[in-house]
Structure formats: structure tokens, C-alpha cells
Short mmCIF file of C-alpha atoms in Angstrom, two decimals:
data_model
loop_
_atom_site.label_atom_id
_atom_site.label_comp_id
_atom_site.label_asym_id
_atom_site.label_seq_id
_atom_site.Cartn_x
_atom_site.Cartn_y
_atom_site.Cartn_z
CA MET P 35 0.00 0.00 0.00
CA HIS P 36 1.11 3.54 -0.72
CA ARG P 37 1.38 5.93 2.22
CA ILE P 38 0.13 9.43 1.43
CA LEU P 39 0.44 12.62 3.48
CA LEU P 40 -2.58 14.90 3.03
CA VAL P 41 -1.98 18.55 3.93
CA ASP P 42 -4.88 21.00 4.01
CA ASP P 43 -6.17 23.39 6.66
CA ASP P 44 -9.76 22.56 5.67
CA VAL P 45 -10.24 19.66 8.09
CA MET P 46 -13.55 18.47 6.62
CA PHE P 47 -12.22 18.54 3.04
CA CYS P 48 -9.07 16.70 4.14
CA SER P 49 -11.11 14.06 5.96
CA MET P 50 -13.32 13.55 2.92
CA LEU P 51 -10.27 13.01 0.68
CA SER P 52 -8.71 10.67 3.22
CA LYS P 53 -11.84 8.54 3.48
CA TYR P 54 -12.07 8.22 -0.32
CA LEU P 55 -8.36 7.42 -0.78
CA ASP P 56 -8.45 4.85 2.03
CA GLY P 57 -11.19 3.08 0.05
CA GLU P 58 -8.93 3.17 -3.03
CA GLY P 59 -6.13 1.32 -1.26
CA PHE P 60 -4.02 4.25 -0.05
CA VAL P 61 -2.98 4.72 3.59
CA CYS P 62 -3.44 8.40 4.48
CA GLU P 63 -2.16 10.61 7.26
CA MET P 64 -3.42 14.16 7.68
CA VAL P 65 -1.91 17.40 8.97
CA HIS P 66 -3.42 20.86 8.74
CA ASP P 67 -0.59 23.40 8.59
CA GLY P 68 2.66 23.81 6.69
CA SER P 69 4.95 23.47 9.69
CA ALA P 70 3.48 20.09 10.65
CA ALA P 71 3.62 18.99 7.01
CA LEU P 72 7.31 19.77 6.73
CA ALA P 73 8.10 17.96 9.99
CA LYS P 74 6.13 14.88 8.94
CA ALA P 75 7.43 14.72 5.36
CA SER P 76 11.03 15.31 6.47
CA GLY P 77 10.94 12.57 9.08
CA PHE P 78 9.11 9.82 7.16
CA ASP P 79 9.40 8.51 3.61
CA TYR P 80 5.88 8.94 2.28
CA ASP P 81 5.15 7.68 -1.21
CA ALA P 82 3.55 11.02 -2.08
CA VAL P 83 2.38 14.31 -0.54
CA VAL P 84 -0.88 16.06 -1.45
CA LEU P 85 -0.32 19.67 -0.48
CA ASP P 86 -2.58 22.73 -0.42
CA VAL P 87 -0.99 26.09 -1.25
CA MET P 88 -2.74 28.36 1.25
CA MET P 89 -2.04 27.16 4.79
CA PRO P 90 -1.18 28.64 8.19
CA LYS P 91 2.38 28.90 9.58
CA ILE P 92 4.18 27.92 6.34
CA ASN P 93 2.49 28.05 2.93
CA GLY P 94 2.62 25.19 0.47
CA PHE P 95 5.23 26.80 -1.78
CA GLU P 96 7.68 27.11 1.11
CA VAL P 97 7.03 23.50 2.12
CA VAL P 98 7.91 22.38 -1.42
CA ARG P 99 11.11 24.45 -1.49
CA LYS P 100 12.33 23.15 1.87
CA LEU P 101 11.33 19.55 1.19
CA ARG P 102 12.97 19.53 -2.26
CA ALA P 103 16.27 20.51 -0.61
CA ILE P 104 16.36 17.17 1.21
CA LYS P 105 14.00 14.74 -0.58
CA GLN P 106 12.45 13.90 -3.94
CA THR P 107 9.11 12.72 -2.54
CA PRO P 108 6.43 13.14 -5.26
CA ILE P 109 4.26 16.20 -4.54
CA LEU P 110 0.81 16.95 -5.95
CA MET P 111 -0.29 20.49 -5.16
CA LEU P 112 -3.84 21.75 -4.70
CA THR P 113 -4.20 25.24 -6.14
CA ALA P 114 -6.96 27.83 -6.23
CA ARG P 115 -9.41 27.45 -9.10
CA GLY P 116 -8.68 29.91 -11.88
CA ASP P 117 -5.31 31.02 -10.47
CA GLU P 118 -2.88 29.83 -13.13
CA ASN P 119 0.05 31.56 -11.44
CA GLU P 120 -0.20 29.24 -8.44
CA SER P 121 0.03 26.21 -10.72
CA ILE P 122 3.03 27.63 -12.60
CA ILE P 123 4.90 28.51 -9.41
CA GLY P 124 4.20 25.09 -7.89
CA LEU P 125 5.56 23.20 -10.89
CA GLU P 126 8.58 25.47 -11.27
CA ILE P 127 9.71 24.99 -7.66
CA GLY P 128 9.46 21.21 -7.81
CA ALA P 129 5.87 19.92 -7.58
CA ASP P 130 5.16 16.94 -9.83
CA ASP P 131 1.56 17.75 -10.66
CA TYR P 132 -1.38 19.91 -9.56
CA LEU P 133 -5.16 19.95 -9.27
CA THR P 134 -7.47 22.88 -8.73
CA LYS P 135 -9.79 22.97 -5.70
CA PRO P 136 -12.34 21.78 -5.02
CA CYS P 137 -11.08 18.61 -6.70
CA ASN P 138 -12.84 15.40 -7.60
CA PRO P 139 -11.51 12.65 -5.27
CA LYS P 140 -11.63 10.13 -8.14
CA LEU P 141 -9.45 12.40 -10.28
CA LEU P 142 -7.08 12.93 -7.34
CA ALA P 143 -6.66 9.16 -6.93
CA ALA P 144 -5.96 8.81 -10.67
CA ARG P 145 -3.38 11.62 -10.61
CA LEU P 146 -1.70 10.09 -7.55
CA ARG P 147 -1.41 6.73 -9.29
CA ALA P 148 0.10 8.43 -12.34
CA VAL P 149 2.67 10.28 -10.22
CA LEU P 150 3.55 7.06 -8.38
CA ARG P 151 3.93 5.13 -11.64
CA ARG P 152 6.35 7.76 -12.93
CA THR P 153 8.41 7.51 -9.76
CA GLU P 154 8.40 3.72 -9.63
CA ASN P 155 9.29 3.38 -13.31
CA GLY P 156 12.23 5.69 -12.70
CA SER P 157 13.55 3.50 -9.86
CA GLN P 158 13.47 0.39 -12.08
CA PRO P 159 14.92 1.47 -15.40
CA THR P 160 14.68 -0.88 -18.37
CA ILE P 161 16.56 1.35 -20.78
CA LEU P 162 19.79 -0.22 -22.00
CA ALA P 163 21.53 2.89 -23.31
CA ASP P 164 24.09 4.36 -20.94
CA HIS P 165 23.27 7.90 -21.95
CA ILE P 166 21.57 10.13 -24.50
CA THR P 167 23.43 13.11 -25.89
CA VAL P 168 21.86 16.05 -27.71
CA GLY P 169 24.41 18.80 -28.21
CA ASP P 170 25.79 19.59 -24.76
CA ILE P 171 22.86 17.91 -22.97
CA VAL P 172 23.73 14.49 -21.54
CA ILE P 173 20.93 12.35 -20.07
CA HIS P 174 21.61 9.23 -18.00
CA PRO P 175 18.37 7.19 -17.92
CA GLY P 176 19.65 4.69 -15.34
CA SER P 177 20.58 7.23 -12.68
CA ARG P 178 18.08 9.84 -13.99
CA GLN P 179 20.78 12.50 -13.98
CA VAL P 180 21.13 15.31 -16.51
CA GLY P 181 24.12 17.47 -17.35
CA VAL P 182 24.30 20.56 -19.53
CA GLY P 183 27.89 21.32 -20.45
CA LYS P 184 29.75 21.21 -17.12
CA ARG P 185 26.59 21.77 -15.04
CA SER P 186 24.42 19.16 -13.37
CA ILE P 187 20.75 20.13 -13.18
CA ASN P 188 18.07 18.86 -10.82
CA LEU P 189 14.81 17.83 -12.48
CA THR P 190 11.56 16.58 -11.05
CA SER P 191 10.38 13.12 -12.14
CA SER P 192 7.95 14.67 -14.61
CA GLU P 193 10.56 17.02 -16.09
CA PHE P 194 13.04 14.18 -16.54
CA ASN P 195 10.48 11.97 -18.29
CA LEU P 196 9.49 14.75 -20.68
CA LEU P 197 13.11 15.68 -21.48
CA GLU P 198 14.00 12.04 -22.14
CA LEU P 199 11.05 11.68 -24.53
CA LEU P 200 12.06 14.84 -26.39
CA ALA P 201 15.71 13.76 -26.51
CA ARG P 202 14.89 10.32 -27.93
CA SER P 203 13.11 12.10 -30.79
CA ALA P 204 15.45 15.11 -31.02
CA GLY P 205 14.82 17.16 -34.13
CA GLU P 206 11.28 15.77 -34.45
CA ILE P 207 7.94 16.97 -33.11
CA VAL P 208 6.63 15.09 -30.06
CA LEU P 209 2.88 15.56 -29.72
CA LYS P 210 1.48 16.87 -26.45
CA GLU P 211 -0.77 13.81 -26.27
CA THR P 212 2.32 11.58 -26.44
CA LEU P 213 4.15 13.60 -23.81
CA SER P 214 1.16 13.34 -21.49
CA LEU P 215 0.61 9.61 -22.01
CA LYS P 216 4.25 8.52 -21.84
CA GLY P 217 5.73 11.24 -19.65
CA MET P 218 2.87 11.96 -17.23
CA LYS P 219 1.23 8.50 -17.51
CA ARG P 220 -2.22 9.95 -18.17
CA LYS P 221 -4.37 11.19 -21.03
CA LEU P 222 -4.18 14.85 -21.98
CA LEU P 223 -7.37 16.54 -20.82
CA PRO P 224 -8.95 19.66 -22.34
CA PHE P 225 -7.50 22.88 -20.89
CA ASP P 226 -4.74 20.88 -19.11
CA ARG P 227 -1.61 23.02 -19.23
CA SER P 228 0.63 20.93 -16.99
CA ILE P 229 2.82 19.89 -19.95
CA ASP P 230 3.31 23.55 -20.88
CA PHE P 231 4.29 24.43 -17.30
CA HIS P 232 6.81 21.58 -17.11
CA ILE P 233 8.33 22.55 -20.47
CA SER P 234 8.62 26.15 -19.27
CA SER P 235 10.48 24.93 -16.18
CA LEU P 236 12.73 22.70 -18.32
CA ARG P 237 13.65 25.64 -20.55
CA ARG P 238 14.61 27.70 -17.51
CA LYS P 239 16.74 24.92 -16.02
CA LEU P 240 18.45 23.95 -19.29
CA GLY P 241 19.18 27.56 -20.20
CA PRO P 242 19.65 28.84 -23.76
CA GLY P 243 21.35 26.73 -26.39
CA PRO P 244 24.37 27.60 -28.54
CA ASN P 245 24.21 31.10 -30.00
CA ASN P 246 21.42 31.84 -27.52
CA LYS P 247 18.92 29.81 -29.55
CA PRO P 248 16.02 28.02 -27.80
CA ARG P 249 16.61 24.37 -26.97
CA ILE P 250 12.94 23.38 -26.87
CA ILE P 251 10.77 24.75 -29.67
CA THR P 252 6.99 25.07 -29.42
CA ILE P 253 5.09 23.73 -32.43
CA ARG P 254 1.79 25.54 -31.98
CA GLY P 255 -1.23 23.26 -31.83
CA GLU P 256 0.91 20.11 -31.94
CA GLY P 257 3.66 19.73 -29.36
CA TYR P 258 7.35 20.38 -28.76
CA LEU P 259 10.69 19.70 -30.43
CA LEU P 260 14.16 19.44 -28.88
CA SER P 261 16.47 21.12 -31.36
CA ILE P 262 19.74 19.55 -32.48
CA PRO P 263 22.57 22.12 -32.56
CA GLN P 264 24.17 22.49 -35.97
CA GLU P 265 27.87 21.79 -36.16
CA SER P 266 29.87 24.84 -37.14
#
């Protein structure tokens, strides 16, 4: 069974989610402020954390920042409905996925399973290649490490999966539907911008390519392409 930490200052909402997830085979613990969440998540290896943004003592963003400094526990953030900035910030600082509140418990369970599959697949690699090289980007599927030139960069599980998919098809368009199915382990839903947010974070972490050209190119209405630097 997967152990999940639920963090939300709305006690009734948290209890409702816990009851549903318990029935889906998860084992849930609940806390209701950011300070307690950080203490719990730092001291125990949960399989995933479901974390609200707006909480007393320490907000959800700060919990993510502090937890990411010591652990790579999968984090699914709950953000305010209609506030896209919260979702962008959460993904950029290290959250693996997000849902807007109030969320459907069935959808939350599905997203949790997808996040857990991504993490578990990463811990049991079946890829035989030692590394993938695209220009100065070097990807090690086995250890899930990425280097750009002489720098090592830290990626979330979702970011790594998406970059690996793009790198394996470098110079070709990878459809958003493919990125969602293979990288996020779920179907792409209407108005779902999580892929776009993760790509934005990847661009920031990778930095510009040679001659200041973009590394990841948006193909409007289709998907993304990882460019192959031209030899001079």
C-alpha cells in the first residue's frame, strides 16, 4: 500500500479526501498546517504528498522548497481554481503535478497513481543505453541524472520523463498527447496546461542553447521539439 500525506487546513475537506483514498487502497495521514507537514514529510518517507498552497504557519510553496532541498518525494499540489500563477509557481519549484480545488476525489486518486507510476518506473529502469546526448545535454536514464555542459541540473520526475522523450526524438515533433501519455502517464485533458508548465520549467533549467537559440521549440497546436545544434 502507498502511504500518502494529506496537507490542508480545511479539516472536513481533508477528511473527505482521506476517506475516499483509504477506500482506493491508499494509507493516508493528515496534517493541517505547513509546519506540521514539513516535519512529517522530512521525518518519514511517504510515497507522495498532497499539499494545499494556502495554509497557516508555512504556505505550500515554502514546504515544497524546503522539502525539495532534502528529498524527492512526489508532490501533488492543490491550487486555487482559476489562479494559473499558483500552478506555474508550484511546478517550477518542484511539484510533480497539480489539481485545482475543489477537486474530484476520483481524479485525485488517478493523478496520484500516475505520479507514483512515474516515480516507480524511474527506480526500475529498463533502458539499456548508458546515456543520451543532444548537443551539450547528456541524459543518464539509469541514474536519472542530466548534465548541460559542465553543469548538473536537478529535475523533477515529470521534467526528466518529458526531457527524455524529447531527446529520444530530437529534431522531431513530439505531440502533447504523447508527452502526457508517456511522460505523465495519463491522457491529456482539455485545458490541461501541466505539460506547458513543465516545459517552461525545463527551458529555464536547461538555459539557452548555442548562439542563444532556444533548446525546446513550441510547435503551436501540436507539441514540442528538442532542437539539435548544428555543427559549425
